[in-house]
């Protein structure tokens, strides 16, 4: 597999995020600092290589942009074609979602007393430049979809692990659970 070099904006983001995670700070201040850094990154739409912005006609794509050498975090682009979305799922680690292009709707879920998954609160519409946080501590289960019926949307995600290698879960509304590991759709690997 070919490799690519991080674009300057992404390289600077990764450098500052490495500084933020050094010393294993508590989750809340790390998410606050990470949110500020990710907002600055997604405020510009001139840095994402085309190879990591390509939609698939049938399902969303998850491209690895950077994985920390010690597995402390990863940076991923999610590319959503019209009408594409996820099942209800969790992350098992902290995460930040920053909207780069288009719009994305995130609906949180929680289990009811019978163990069924139900929408929990209002859906959140993310627009370019906006950032949302997830984690097991603040709410980790949601369903996401491209909010554009006729366009591509791209979000940049940062997770507290190499998310493409983490065993996570997909849930049905009735309460069934299925483990999964997402992997990546990369045509090239980051260096």
XYZ file of C-alpha atoms in Angstrom, residues 6 10-25 30-31 34 37-38 41 64-76 93-96 156-166 184 190-191:
54
model
C 0.316 14.606 6.350
C -3.308 18.191 9.669
C 0.329 17.807 10.758
C -0.025 20.876 13.021
C -3.297 19.526 14.436
C -1.687 16.155 15.215
C 1.311 17.859 16.851
C -0.909 19.955 19.140
C -3.134 16.966 19.946
C -0.051 14.936 20.894
C 0.843 17.705 23.338
C -2.720 17.668 24.703
C -2.705 13.915 25.391
C 0.794 13.883 26.917
C 0.557 13.106 30.600
C -2.839 11.394 30.226
C -5.030 14.308 31.349
C -8.764 16.726 27.061
C -12.110 16.922 25.233
C -9.344 18.692 21.548
C -8.044 22.153 18.105
C -10.575 20.302 15.923
C -8.859 22.334 11.758
C -7.506 6.705 8.503
C -5.650 10.027 8.335
C -3.335 9.469 11.316
C -2.841 6.878 14.058
C -0.699 7.828 17.040
C 2.278 5.470 17.323
C 1.349 4.592 20.910
C -2.391 4.107 20.184
C -3.433 7.198 22.208
C -5.600 8.582 19.388
C -6.492 8.388 15.718
C -7.786 10.916 13.186
C -10.285 9.713 10.593
C -13.491 5.463 23.840
C -13.703 9.264 23.832
C -14.249 10.917 20.503
C -14.689 14.267 18.775
C -13.316 14.565 10.733
C -13.284 12.303 13.787
C -10.685 12.015 16.534
C -10.832 9.016 18.862
C -8.942 7.990 22.006
C -7.585 4.846 20.305
C -6.964 3.502 16.794
C -10.708 3.316 16.189
C -10.447 1.039 13.146
C -8.991 -1.681 15.407
C -11.271 -1.258 18.440
C -10.596 1.526 7.189
C -0.525 7.838 6.418
C 3.127 8.121 7.420
